[in-house]
Every structure is written in structure tokens, then in C-alpha cells.
Short mmCIF file of C-alpha atoms in Angstrom, two decimals:
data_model
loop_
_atom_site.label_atom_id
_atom_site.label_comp_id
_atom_site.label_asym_id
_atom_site.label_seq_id
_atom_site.Cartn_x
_atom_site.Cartn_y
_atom_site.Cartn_z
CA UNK A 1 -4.74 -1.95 211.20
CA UNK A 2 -4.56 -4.81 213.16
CA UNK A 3 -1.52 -7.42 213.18
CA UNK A 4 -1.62 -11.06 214.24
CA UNK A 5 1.25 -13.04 215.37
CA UNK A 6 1.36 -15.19 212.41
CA UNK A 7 1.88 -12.98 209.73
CA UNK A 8 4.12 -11.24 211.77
CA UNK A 9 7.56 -12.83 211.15
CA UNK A 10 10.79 -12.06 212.59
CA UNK A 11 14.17 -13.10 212.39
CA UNK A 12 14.65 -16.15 215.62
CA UNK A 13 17.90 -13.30 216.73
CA UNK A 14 15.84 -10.90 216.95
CA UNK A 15 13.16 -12.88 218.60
CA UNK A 16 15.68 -14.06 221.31
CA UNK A 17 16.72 -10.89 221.79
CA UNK A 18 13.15 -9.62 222.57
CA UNK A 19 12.68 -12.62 224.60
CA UNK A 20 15.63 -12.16 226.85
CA UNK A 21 14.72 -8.44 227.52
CA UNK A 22 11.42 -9.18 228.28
CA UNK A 23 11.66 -12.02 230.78
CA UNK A 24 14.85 -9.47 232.10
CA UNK A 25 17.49 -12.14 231.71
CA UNK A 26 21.03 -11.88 230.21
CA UNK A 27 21.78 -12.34 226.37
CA UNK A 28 24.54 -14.44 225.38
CA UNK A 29 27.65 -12.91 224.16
CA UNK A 30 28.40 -13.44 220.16
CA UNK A 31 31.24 -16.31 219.46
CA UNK A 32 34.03 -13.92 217.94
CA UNK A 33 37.44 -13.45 218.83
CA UNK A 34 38.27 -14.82 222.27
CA UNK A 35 38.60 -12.74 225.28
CA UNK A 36 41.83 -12.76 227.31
CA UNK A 37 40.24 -15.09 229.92
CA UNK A 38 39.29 -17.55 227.28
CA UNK A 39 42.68 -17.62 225.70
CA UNK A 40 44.10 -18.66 229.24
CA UNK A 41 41.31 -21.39 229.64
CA UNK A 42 42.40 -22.97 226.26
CA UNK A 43 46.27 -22.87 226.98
CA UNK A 44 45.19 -24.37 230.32
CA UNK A 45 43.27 -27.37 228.47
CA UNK A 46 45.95 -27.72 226.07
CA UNK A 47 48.61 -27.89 228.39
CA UNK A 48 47.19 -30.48 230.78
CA UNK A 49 46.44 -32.36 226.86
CA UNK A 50 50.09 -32.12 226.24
CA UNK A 51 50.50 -34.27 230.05
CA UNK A 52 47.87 -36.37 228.98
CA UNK A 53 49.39 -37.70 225.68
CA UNK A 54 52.70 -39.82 226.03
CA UNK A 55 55.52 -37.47 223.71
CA UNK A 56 52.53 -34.33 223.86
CA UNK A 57 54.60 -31.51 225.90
CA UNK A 58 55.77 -29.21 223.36
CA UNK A 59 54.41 -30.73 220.29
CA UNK A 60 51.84 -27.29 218.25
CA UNK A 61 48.30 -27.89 218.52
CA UNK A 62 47.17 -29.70 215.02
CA UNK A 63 50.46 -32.31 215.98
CA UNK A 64 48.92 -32.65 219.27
CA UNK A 65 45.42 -33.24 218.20
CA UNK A 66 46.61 -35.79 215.86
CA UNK A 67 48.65 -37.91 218.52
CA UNK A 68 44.98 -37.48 220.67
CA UNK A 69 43.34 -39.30 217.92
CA UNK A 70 46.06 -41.86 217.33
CA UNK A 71 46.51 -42.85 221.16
CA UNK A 72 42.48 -42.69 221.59
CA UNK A 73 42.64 -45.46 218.75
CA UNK A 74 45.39 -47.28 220.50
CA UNK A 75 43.55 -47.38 224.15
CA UNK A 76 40.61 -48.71 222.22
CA UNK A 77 42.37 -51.10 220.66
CA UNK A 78 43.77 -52.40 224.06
CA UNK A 79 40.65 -52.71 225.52
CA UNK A 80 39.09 -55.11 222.59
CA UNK A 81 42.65 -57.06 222.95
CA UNK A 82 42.35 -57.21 226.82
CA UNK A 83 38.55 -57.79 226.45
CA UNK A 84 39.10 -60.94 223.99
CA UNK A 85 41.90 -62.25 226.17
CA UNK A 86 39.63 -62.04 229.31
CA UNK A 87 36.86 -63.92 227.49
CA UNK A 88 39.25 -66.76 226.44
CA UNK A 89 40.73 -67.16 229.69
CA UNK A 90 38.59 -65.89 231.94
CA UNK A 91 36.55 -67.71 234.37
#
């Protein structure tokens, strides 16, 4: 019996898998619950978000995203001001 690679078909996880022990490299780990390390990394981010954002520190994490969003809007609405006001009286 003889098998070609085209009617062969397999799933593409279980074709990375194969892939990755063949050439001998690492697989990736599955996105799940985060590890302990990860946890710290994302408290890290969100605290230095919290600094970032004028009224952030202390504000829960759907509240803080919000206020991102809101004061991302209001810097780019600055910069279109400041923009039209440098090409009226600009040199």
C-alpha cells in the first residue's frame, strides 16, 4: 500500500507538532490560564497604565481601559487642534 502526501491529510496541530520535533526545536506552550510569571508581567503593565493615564492609579481594569480610550481620543484631538492652529498661523 503505498501513501502519497496529498491524500494524506492531517490536522495543521498535529502537523506543527511533527514539524517542531523533527527540525528538534521547541513547541509553543498552549494559551490557558496564566502562569505566575505572567500574572506579575500584566500587574506590571497595568500599573505603569494606571501612571500613564491622568486619575488611572487605583481605578479596576475595564474603568481603566475605558479612561485609555477616552484620553487616546483626547490626545488625538489635540493634535488636529494644534495641527490646524499651526497651519493658520504658521509660517
Amino acid at each position: 500500500m503505498e501513501l502519497s502526501l496529498t491524500s494524506c491529510r492531517i490536522s495543521s496541530k498535529v502537523a506543527g507538532k511533527l514539524s517542531s520535533k523533527i527540525r528538534g526545536g521547541r513547541q509553543r506552550r498552549r494559551r490557558g490560564a496564566a502562569t505566575p510569571s505572567n500574572n506579575q508581567s500584566v500587574e506590571m503593565k497595568m500599573r505603569k497604565l494606571q501612571k500613564l493615564i491622568p486619575g488611572g492609579e487605583g481605578l479596576r481594569a475595564e474603568l481603566l481601559f475605558s479612561r485609555t480610550a477616552n484620553y487616546i481620543t483626547q490626545l488625538r484631538l489635540q493634535v488636529h487642534v494644534l495641527q490646524a492652529l499651526s497651519k493658520i498661523y504658521g509660517p
